[in-house]
Every structure is written in structure tokens, then in C-alpha cells.
Amino acid sequence: MAIRRSALDLLARREHSYAEMLRKLRQRGATREMAEIELDRLQEEGLLSDERFCEAYIHARSQRGYGPVRLREELRQRGVAEGLIERYLRSEQWDWSELARQAFARRFPEGPAADLKEKSKQLRFMQYRGFGGSWQD
């Protein structure tokens, strides 16, 4: 019962992936087997969903100016299945070019740089944020 209570406490704060929940429950002293049984039960009840986590994570992070390259890696680190990541990142819901332009405009309101040193700085920023060349017009 304590495992379920811990899991529900975590889920009350935000969505989590299965792998994140397993790691956190293990840190709280649950055995792997007991944690997996409870997580499987939560999935069956619809309280734990990697799909819902993936969509919520992409939405939240994209609104903060992060692009698909970085989000893909962050989701992999959180144990989300590759196919699920790709399906959500390729969704029509996200206009990555527009989100990239917005992130660029927020960070560089003066627009694209003229000199090479400043252009390099802008490119590094956009790559760090997870955008390819789709932000450049």
C-alpha cells in the first residue's frame, strides 16, 4: 500500500513515465518486483501513461523554447519508447519552425547577427535548445 501511495503522490504533482516512476519508487525503498506490479496496475487503471507523459512533456518544454532534437534526447533519458517519441514529435500539433523562430526572437530581439562571431553564438544557442536549421529564413 505504501508503494501505491508514493506513486499516487508523485502522479498528483505531474505526469511521469513508467521508467521515471520505477526509478523513484526504487529510491524510496520499493523492490523492483513490487514497484513493477503496482505500476502495471496504475497503467491498467489509466493513472499512469507514457503517452500522456510524452504529450504533456513535449507541450510544456516546447512552450519554454525547446526543440525536437533536445526533447527527443530528454524523453529517451526518461525511458519513453522511441516509437512513441517519434510519433508525438512528428505530430501536426507542433510547428517546430514557428517555435524555433519564437525562441530565436525572444533570445535575440535584434535579429540575425551580421558578424561571424555573433552568428556562431546564435547558432550554438539554437542547437543547444534543440533546433536544426528550420529557424533560419
C-alpha positions as a printed Julia matrix, in Angstrom:
137×3 Matrix{Float64}:
  0.0    0.0     0.0
  2.88   2.39    0.74
  4.17   1.88   -2.81
  0.81   2.86   -4.27
  0.59   5.92   -2.01
  4.08   7.04   -3.07
  3.23   6.51   -6.73
 -0.04   8.44   -6.45
  1.74  11.28   -4.61
  4.23  11.53   -7.48
  1.48  11.42  -10.11
 -0.51  14.1    -8.28
  2.31  16.56   -8.92
  2.84  15.83  -12.63
  2.78  13.1   -15.26
  5.66  10.64  -15.1
  6.93   7.97  -17.45
  6.89   4.34  -16.32
 10.69   4.31  -16.11
 10.79   7.52  -14.04
  8.21   6.12  -11.64
 10.11   2.85  -11.31
 13.33   4.7   -10.53
 11.66   6.97   -7.97
  9.85   4.15   -6.23
 13.09   2.16   -6.06
 14.78   5.2    -4.48
 12.01   5.19   -1.88
 12.84   1.61   -0.94
 10.42  -0.47   -3.04
 11.69  -3.68   -4.57
 11.74  -3.75   -8.35
  9.15  -6.53   -8.49
  6.69  -4.82   -6.13
  7.11  -1.47   -7.89
  6.5   -3.04  -11.3
  3.35  -4.78  -10.06
  1.96  -1.51   -8.74
  2.98   0.46  -11.86
  1.33  -2.14  -14.1
 -1.83  -1.78  -12.02
 -1.7    2.03  -12.34
 -1.32   1.69  -16.12
 -4.34  -0.62  -16.29
 -6.35   1.92  -14.3
 -5.28   4.69  -16.67
 -3.46   6.63  -13.97
  0.0    6.12  -15.47
  0.52   6.61  -19.19
  3.73   7.06  -21.16
  1.65   8.51  -23.99
  0.11  11.16  -21.77
  3.51  11.87  -20.22
  5.14  12.23  -23.64
  2.5   14.64  -24.93
  2.48  16.74  -21.73
  6.29  16.85  -21.63
  6.61  17.95  -25.24
  3.92  20.58  -24.8
  5.47  22.04  -21.63
  9.06  22.05  -22.88
  8.23  23.34  -26.37
  6.41  26.29  -24.78
  9.63  27.07  -22.93
 11.57  27.26  -26.19
 13.0   23.77  -26.61
 13.08  21.97  -29.95
 12.63  18.41  -31.16
 16.29  17.35  -31.03
 16.64  18.2   -27.36
 13.18  16.88  -26.45
 13.92  13.55  -28.17
 17.02  13.11  -26.03
 15.3   14.19  -22.8
 12.44  11.76  -23.41
 14.89   8.93  -24.14
 16.6    9.65  -20.82
 13.2    9.39  -19.12
 12.66   5.91  -20.56
  9.99   6.7   -23.16
  9.85   4.29  -26.11
 11.46   5.53  -29.33
  8.34   4.95  -31.43
  6.2    6.95  -29.04
  8.69   9.83  -29.01
  8.8    9.96  -32.8
  5.03   9.79  -33.15
  4.5   12.76  -30.85
  7.39  14.84  -32.19
  6.17  14.37  -35.78
  2.59  15.25  -34.86
  0.91  18.03  -36.84
  0.26  19.64  -33.47
  3.78  21.08  -33.34
  5.05  23.73  -35.74
  8.74  23.39  -34.95
  9.79  26.09  -37.41
  7.49  28.62  -35.78
  8.52  27.59  -32.27
 12.16  27.95  -33.31
 11.54  31.44  -34.71
  9.81  32.44  -31.47
 12.67  31.11  -29.34
 15.2   32.92  -31.52
 13.23  36.19  -31.4
 12.93  36.03  -27.6
 16.66  35.48  -27.15
 17.85  37.72  -30.0
 15.3   40.53  -30.45
 17.82  42.39  -32.61
 17.52  39.66  -35.23
 20.16  37.66  -37.07
 23.72  38.8   -36.48
 25.89  40.32  -39.16
 29.33  39.28  -37.9
 30.56  35.71  -37.79
 31.27  35.59  -34.04
 27.73  36.64  -33.16
 26.22  34.3   -35.78
 28.14  31.42  -34.2
 26.78  32.38  -30.8
 23.22  32.41  -32.16
 23.7   29.05  -33.88
 25.1   27.46  -30.7
 22.13  28.77  -28.73
 19.63  27.3   -31.18
 21.46  23.96  -31.31
 21.57  23.83  -27.5
 17.81  24.45  -27.48
 17.32  21.52  -29.87
 16.55  23.23  -33.17
 18.16  22.44  -36.5
 18.29  24.99  -39.33
 14.5   25.37  -39.6
 14.54  28.69  -37.73
 16.65  30.48  -40.34
 14.82  32.26  -43.11
